[in-house]
PDB file of C-alpha atoms in Angstrom:
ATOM      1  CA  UNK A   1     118.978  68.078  73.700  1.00  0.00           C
ATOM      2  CA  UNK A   2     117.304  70.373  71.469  1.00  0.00           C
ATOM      3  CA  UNK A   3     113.578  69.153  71.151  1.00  0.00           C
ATOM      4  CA  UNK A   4     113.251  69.709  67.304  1.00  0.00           C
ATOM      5  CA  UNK A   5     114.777  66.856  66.835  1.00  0.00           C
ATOM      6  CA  UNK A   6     111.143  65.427  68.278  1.00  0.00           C
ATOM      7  CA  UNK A   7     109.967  67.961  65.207  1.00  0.00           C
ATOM      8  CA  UNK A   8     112.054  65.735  62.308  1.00  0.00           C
ATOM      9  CA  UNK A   9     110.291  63.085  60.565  1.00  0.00           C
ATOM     10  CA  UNK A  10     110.502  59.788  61.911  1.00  0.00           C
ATOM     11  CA  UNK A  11     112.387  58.417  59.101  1.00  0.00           C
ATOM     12  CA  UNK A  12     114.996  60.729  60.111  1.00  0.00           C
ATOM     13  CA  UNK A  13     114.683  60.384  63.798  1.00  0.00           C
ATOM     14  CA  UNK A  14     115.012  56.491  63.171  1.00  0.00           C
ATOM     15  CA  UNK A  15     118.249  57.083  61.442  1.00  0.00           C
ATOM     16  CA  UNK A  16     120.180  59.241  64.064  1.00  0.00           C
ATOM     17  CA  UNK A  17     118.987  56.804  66.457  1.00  0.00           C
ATOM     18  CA  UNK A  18     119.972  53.499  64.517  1.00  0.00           C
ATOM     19  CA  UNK A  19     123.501  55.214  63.526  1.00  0.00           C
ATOM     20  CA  UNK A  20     124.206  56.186  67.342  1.00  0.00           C
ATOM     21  CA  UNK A  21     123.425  52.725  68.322  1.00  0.00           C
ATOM     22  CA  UNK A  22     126.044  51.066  65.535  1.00  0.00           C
ATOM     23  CA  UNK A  23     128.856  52.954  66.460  1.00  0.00           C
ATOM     24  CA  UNK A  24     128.284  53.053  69.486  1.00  0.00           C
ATOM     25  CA  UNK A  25     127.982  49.652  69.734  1.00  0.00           C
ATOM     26  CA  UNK A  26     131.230  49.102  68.006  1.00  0.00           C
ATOM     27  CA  UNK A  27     133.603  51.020  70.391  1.00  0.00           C
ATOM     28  CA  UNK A  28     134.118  52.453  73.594  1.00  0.00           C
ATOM     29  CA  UNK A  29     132.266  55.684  74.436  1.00  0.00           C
ATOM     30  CA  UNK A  30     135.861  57.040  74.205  1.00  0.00           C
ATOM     31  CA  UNK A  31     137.013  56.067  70.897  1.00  0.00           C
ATOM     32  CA  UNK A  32     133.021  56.895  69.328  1.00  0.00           C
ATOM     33  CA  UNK A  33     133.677  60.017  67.674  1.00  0.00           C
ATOM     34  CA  UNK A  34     130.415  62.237  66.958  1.00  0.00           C
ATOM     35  CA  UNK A  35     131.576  62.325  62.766  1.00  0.00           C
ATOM     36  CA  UNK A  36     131.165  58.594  62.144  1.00  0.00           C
ATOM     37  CA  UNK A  37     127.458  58.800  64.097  1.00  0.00           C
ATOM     38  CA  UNK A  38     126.709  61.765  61.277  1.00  0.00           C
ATOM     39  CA  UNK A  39     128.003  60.029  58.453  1.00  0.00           C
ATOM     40  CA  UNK A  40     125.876  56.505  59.525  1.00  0.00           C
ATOM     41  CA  UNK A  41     123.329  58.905  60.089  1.00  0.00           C
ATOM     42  CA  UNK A  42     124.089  60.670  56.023  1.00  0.00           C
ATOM     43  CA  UNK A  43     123.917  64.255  57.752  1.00  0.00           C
ATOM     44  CA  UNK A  44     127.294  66.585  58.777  1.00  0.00           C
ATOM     45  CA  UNK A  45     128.483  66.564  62.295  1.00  0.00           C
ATOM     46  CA  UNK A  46     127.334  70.129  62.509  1.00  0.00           C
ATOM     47  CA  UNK A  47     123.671  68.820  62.391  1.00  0.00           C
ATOM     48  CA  UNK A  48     124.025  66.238  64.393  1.00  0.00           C
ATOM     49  CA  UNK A  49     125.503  68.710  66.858  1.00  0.00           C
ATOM     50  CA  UNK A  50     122.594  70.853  66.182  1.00  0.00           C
ATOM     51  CA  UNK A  51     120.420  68.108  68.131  1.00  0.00           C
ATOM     52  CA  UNK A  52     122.698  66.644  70.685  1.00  0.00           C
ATOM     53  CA  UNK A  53     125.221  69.307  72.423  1.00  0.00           C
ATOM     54  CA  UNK A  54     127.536  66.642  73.237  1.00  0.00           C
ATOM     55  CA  UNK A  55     128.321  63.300  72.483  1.00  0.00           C
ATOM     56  CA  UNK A  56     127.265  62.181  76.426  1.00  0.00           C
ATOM     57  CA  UNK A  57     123.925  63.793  75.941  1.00  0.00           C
ATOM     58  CA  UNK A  58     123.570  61.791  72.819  1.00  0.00           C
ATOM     59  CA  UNK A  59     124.520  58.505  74.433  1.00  0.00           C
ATOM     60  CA  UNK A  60     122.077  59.059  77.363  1.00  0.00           C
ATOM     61  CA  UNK A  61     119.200  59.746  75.087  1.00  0.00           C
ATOM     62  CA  UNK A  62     120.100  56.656  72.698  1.00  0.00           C
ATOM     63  CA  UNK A  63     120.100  54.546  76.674  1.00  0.00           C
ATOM     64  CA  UNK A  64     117.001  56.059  77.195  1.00  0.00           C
ATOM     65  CA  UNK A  65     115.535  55.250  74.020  1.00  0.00           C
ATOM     66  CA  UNK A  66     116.625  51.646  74.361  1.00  0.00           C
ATOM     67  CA  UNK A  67     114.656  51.071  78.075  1.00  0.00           C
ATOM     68  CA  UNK A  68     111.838  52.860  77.124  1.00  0.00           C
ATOM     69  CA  UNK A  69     111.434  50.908  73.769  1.00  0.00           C
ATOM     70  CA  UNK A  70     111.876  47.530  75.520  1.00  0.00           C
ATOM     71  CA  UNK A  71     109.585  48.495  78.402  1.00  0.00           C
ATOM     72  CA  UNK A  72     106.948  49.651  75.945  1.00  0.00           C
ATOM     73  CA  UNK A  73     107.582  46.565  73.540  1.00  0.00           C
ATOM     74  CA  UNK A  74     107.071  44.382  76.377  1.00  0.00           C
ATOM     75  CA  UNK A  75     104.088  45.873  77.901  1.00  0.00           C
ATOM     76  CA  UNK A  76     102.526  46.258  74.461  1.00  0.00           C
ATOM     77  CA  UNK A  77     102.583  42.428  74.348  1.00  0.00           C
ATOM     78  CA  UNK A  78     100.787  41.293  77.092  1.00  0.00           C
ATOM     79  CA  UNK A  79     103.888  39.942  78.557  1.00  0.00           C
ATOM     80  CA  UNK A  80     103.230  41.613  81.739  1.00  0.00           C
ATOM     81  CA  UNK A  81      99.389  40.746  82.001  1.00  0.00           C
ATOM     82  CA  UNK A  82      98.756  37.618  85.035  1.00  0.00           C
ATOM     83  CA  UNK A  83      98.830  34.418  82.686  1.00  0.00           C
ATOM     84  CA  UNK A  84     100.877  31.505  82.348  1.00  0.00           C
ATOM     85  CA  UNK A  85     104.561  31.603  82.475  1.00  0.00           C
ATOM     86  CA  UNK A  86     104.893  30.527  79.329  1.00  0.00           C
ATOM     87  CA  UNK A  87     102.692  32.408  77.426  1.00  0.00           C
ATOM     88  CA  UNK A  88     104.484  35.253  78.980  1.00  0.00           C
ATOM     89  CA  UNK A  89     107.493  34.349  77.602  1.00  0.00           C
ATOM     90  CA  UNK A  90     106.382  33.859  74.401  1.00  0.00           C
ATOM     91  CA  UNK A  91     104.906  37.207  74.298  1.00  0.00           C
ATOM     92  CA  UNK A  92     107.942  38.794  75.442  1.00  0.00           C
ATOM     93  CA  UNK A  93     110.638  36.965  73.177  1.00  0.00           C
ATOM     94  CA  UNK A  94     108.634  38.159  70.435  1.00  0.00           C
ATOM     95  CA  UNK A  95     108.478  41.418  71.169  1.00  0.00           C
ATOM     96  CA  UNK A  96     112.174  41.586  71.807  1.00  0.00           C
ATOM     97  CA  UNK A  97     112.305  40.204  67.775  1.00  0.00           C
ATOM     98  CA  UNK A  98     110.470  42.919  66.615  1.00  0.00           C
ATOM     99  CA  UNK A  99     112.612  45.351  68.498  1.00  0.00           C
ATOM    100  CA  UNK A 100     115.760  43.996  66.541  1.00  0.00           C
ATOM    101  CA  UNK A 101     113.391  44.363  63.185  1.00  0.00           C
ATOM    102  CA  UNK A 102     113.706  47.987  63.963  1.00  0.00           C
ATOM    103  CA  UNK A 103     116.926  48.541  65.758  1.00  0.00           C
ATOM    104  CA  UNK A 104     119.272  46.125  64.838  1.00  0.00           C
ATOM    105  CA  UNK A 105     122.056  47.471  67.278  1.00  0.00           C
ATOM    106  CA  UNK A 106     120.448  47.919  70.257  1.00  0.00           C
ATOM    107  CA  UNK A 107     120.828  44.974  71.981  1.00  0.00           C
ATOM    108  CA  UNK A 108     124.498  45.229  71.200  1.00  0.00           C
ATOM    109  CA  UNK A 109     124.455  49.010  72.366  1.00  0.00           C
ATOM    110  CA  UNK A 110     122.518  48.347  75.615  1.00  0.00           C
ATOM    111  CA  UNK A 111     125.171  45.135  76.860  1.00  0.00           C
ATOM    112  CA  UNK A 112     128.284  47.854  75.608  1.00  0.00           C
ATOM    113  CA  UNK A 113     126.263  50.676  77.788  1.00  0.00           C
ATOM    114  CA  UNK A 114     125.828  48.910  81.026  1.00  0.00           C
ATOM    115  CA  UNK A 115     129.476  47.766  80.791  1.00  0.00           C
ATOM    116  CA  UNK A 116     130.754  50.947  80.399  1.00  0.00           C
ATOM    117  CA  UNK A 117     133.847  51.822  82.809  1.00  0.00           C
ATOM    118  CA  UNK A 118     133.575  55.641  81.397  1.00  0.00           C
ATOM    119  CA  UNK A 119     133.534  58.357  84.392  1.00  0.00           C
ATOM    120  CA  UNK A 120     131.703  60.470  82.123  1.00  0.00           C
ATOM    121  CA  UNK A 121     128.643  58.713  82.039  1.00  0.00           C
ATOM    122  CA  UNK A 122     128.656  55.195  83.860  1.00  0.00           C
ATOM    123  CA  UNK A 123     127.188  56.683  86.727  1.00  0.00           C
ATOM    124  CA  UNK A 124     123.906  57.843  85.125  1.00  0.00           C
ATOM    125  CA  UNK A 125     123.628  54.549  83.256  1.00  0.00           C
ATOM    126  CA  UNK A 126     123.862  52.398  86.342  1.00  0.00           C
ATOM    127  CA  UNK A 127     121.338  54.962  88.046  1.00  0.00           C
ATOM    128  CA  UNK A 128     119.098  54.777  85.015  1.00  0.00           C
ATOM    129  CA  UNK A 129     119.434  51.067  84.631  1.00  0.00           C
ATOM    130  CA  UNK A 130     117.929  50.733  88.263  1.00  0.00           C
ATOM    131  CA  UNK A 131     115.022  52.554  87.476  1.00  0.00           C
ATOM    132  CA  UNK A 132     114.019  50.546  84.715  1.00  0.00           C
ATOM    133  CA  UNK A 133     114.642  47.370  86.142  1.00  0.00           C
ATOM    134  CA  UNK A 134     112.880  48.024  89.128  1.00  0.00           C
ATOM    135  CA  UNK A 135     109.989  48.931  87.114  1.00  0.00           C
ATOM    136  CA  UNK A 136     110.120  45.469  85.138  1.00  0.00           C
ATOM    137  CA  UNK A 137     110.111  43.408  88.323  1.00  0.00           C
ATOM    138  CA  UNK A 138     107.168  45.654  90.127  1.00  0.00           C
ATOM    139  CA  UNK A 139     105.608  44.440  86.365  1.00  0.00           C
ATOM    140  CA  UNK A 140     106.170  41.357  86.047  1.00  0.00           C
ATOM    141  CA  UNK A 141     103.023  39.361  87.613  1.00  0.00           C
ATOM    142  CA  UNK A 142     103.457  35.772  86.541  1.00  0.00           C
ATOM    143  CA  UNK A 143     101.176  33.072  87.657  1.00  0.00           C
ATOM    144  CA  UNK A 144     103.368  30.852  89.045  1.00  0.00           C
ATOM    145  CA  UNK A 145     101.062  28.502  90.403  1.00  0.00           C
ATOM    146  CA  UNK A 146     102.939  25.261  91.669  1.00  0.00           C
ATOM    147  CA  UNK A 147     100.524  22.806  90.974  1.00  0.00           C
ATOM    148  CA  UNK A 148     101.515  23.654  86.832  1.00  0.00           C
ATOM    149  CA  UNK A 149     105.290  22.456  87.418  1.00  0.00           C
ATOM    150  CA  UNK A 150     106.808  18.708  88.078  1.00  0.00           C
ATOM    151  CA  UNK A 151     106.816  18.401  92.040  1.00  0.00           C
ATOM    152  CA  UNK A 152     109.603  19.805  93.552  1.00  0.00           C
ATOM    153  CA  UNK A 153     110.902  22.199  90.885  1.00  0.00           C
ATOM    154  CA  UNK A 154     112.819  25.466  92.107  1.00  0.00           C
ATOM    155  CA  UNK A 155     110.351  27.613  90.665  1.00  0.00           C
ATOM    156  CA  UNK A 156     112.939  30.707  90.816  1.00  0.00           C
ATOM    157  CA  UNK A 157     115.885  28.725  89.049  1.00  0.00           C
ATOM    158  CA  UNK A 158     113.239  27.715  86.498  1.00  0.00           C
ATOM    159  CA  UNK A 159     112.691  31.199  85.365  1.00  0.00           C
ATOM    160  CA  UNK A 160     116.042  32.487  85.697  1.00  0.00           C
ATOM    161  CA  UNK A 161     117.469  29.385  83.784  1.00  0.00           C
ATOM    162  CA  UNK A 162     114.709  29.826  80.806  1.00  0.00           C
ATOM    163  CA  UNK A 163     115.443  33.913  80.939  1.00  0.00           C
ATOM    164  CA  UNK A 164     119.245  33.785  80.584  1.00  0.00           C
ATOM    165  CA  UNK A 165     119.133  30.961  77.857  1.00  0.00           C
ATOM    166  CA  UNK A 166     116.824  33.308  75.786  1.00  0.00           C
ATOM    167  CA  UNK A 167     118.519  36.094  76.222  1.00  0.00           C
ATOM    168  CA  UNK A 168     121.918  34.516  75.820  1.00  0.00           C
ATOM    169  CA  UNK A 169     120.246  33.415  72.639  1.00  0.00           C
ATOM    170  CA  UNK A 170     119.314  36.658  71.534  1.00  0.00           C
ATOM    171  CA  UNK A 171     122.525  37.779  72.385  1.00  0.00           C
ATOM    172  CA  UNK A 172     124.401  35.060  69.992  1.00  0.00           C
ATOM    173  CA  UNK A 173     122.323  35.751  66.838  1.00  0.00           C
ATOM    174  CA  UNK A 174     122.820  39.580  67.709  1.00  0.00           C
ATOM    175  CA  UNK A 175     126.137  38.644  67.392  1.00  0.00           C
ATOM    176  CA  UNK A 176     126.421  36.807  64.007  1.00  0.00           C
ATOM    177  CA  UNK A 177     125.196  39.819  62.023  1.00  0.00           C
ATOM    178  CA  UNK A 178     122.242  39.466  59.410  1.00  0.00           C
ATOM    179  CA  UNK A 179     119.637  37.985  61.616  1.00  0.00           C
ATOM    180  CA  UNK A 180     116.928  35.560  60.111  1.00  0.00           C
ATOM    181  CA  UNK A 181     113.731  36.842  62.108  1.00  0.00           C
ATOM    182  CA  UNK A 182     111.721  33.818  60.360  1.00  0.00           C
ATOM    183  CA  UNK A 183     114.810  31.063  61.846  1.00  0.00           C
ATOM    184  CA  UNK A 184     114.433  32.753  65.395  1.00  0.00           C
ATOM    185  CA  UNK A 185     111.110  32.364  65.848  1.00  0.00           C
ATOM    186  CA  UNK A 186     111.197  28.766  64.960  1.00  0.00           C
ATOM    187  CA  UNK A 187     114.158  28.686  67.010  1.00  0.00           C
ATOM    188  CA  UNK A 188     112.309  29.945  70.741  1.00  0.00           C
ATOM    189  CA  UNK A 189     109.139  27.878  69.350  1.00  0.00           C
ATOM    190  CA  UNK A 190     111.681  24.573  69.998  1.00  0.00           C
ATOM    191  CA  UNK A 191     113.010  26.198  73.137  1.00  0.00           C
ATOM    192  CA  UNK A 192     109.718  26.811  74.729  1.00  0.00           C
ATOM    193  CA  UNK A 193     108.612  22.889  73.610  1.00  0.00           C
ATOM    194  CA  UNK A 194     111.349  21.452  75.267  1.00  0.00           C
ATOM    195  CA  UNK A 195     110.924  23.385  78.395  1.00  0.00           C
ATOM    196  CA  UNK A 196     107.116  22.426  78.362  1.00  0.00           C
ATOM    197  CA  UNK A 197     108.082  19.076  77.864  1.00  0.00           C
ATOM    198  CA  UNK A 198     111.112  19.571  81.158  1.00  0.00           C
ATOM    199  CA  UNK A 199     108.855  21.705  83.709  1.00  0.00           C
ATOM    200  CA  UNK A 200     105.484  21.144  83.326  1.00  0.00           C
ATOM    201  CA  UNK A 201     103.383  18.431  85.180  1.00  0.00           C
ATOM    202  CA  UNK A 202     102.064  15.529  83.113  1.00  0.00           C
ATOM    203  CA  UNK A 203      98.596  15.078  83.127  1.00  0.00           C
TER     204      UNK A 203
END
């Protein structure tokens, strides 16, 4: 890619990044054509061409752009620090909130990406998708202390149980459009109650 675009103010940047990510996220890599990125975008094809050679090497960089903003979201949080499990969660749920305050798309775009049967470029998404996620498990340092939960609770379905039901969350307000930041929040707030209230020993 041509690195002025690094050079453009980030207003602009934000805007070529936010348009890839609708359209994207609204079709196949096939049927995205590079014009309806430039008009989301309000600049002509030729500029947008100008900064991205191709349409793959635009796609790439907006798949880039969505792991390294999560992994830097996350970290920025705390999420990753040793603490309890739930506190981590917390932390990390809410940076994934303010990542849709800024990129509404994304989360949409990333779930079209990694499904992506395209020759063109599923390899380097499922190579790049690696990376990162080994990189958020070498991260993630929970305590997961026993002694916290109800005796004889599968620590490891715990977790996975609590992760997909927030992400599947995520996933459904994603989904519905015009998302209410202030209704989520009280939303995961319940969620993490109840699973206090499930998990956790009694004193």
């Amino acid at each position: 890619m041509n690195e002025r675009f690094f050079l453009l103010p980030a207003k602009k940047q934000h805007a070529m990044i936010n348009a890839g990510f609708k359209v994207f996220s609204c079709n196949s890599y096939k049927n995205s054509p590079m014009s309806e990125i430039a008009q989301a975008a309000g600049i002509s094809k030729s500029l947008l061409f100008h900064y991205f050679r191709n349409k793959k090497e635009l796609y790439l960089f907006l798949w880039d752009t969505c792991a390294r903003t999560t992994i830097e979201h996350l970290s920025a949080s705390g999420c990753y620090e040793p603490q309890g499990l739930f506190e981590s969660m917390e932390k990390g749920m809410r940076a994934k909130m303010e990542i849709i305050r800024q990129y509404p798309d994304m989360a949409n775009f990333a779930i079209k990406a990694f499904y992506e049967k395209d020759p063109e470029i599923c390899a380097a998404i499922q190579e790049s998708y690696h990376k990162y996620f080994n990189f958020k498990a070498d991260k993630a340092r929970l305590n997961m202390d026993p002694a916290q939960f109800v005796e004889g609770l599968d620590i490891g379905m715990m977790y996975r149980e609590m992760y997909l039901a927030s992400e599947g969350y995520l996933w459904e307000m994603v989904q519905k459009g015009a998302v209410s930041m202030e209704k989520m929040e009280k939303d995961f707030e319940k969620l993490l109650e109840f699973w206090k209230s499930i998990y956790l020993r009694k004193e």
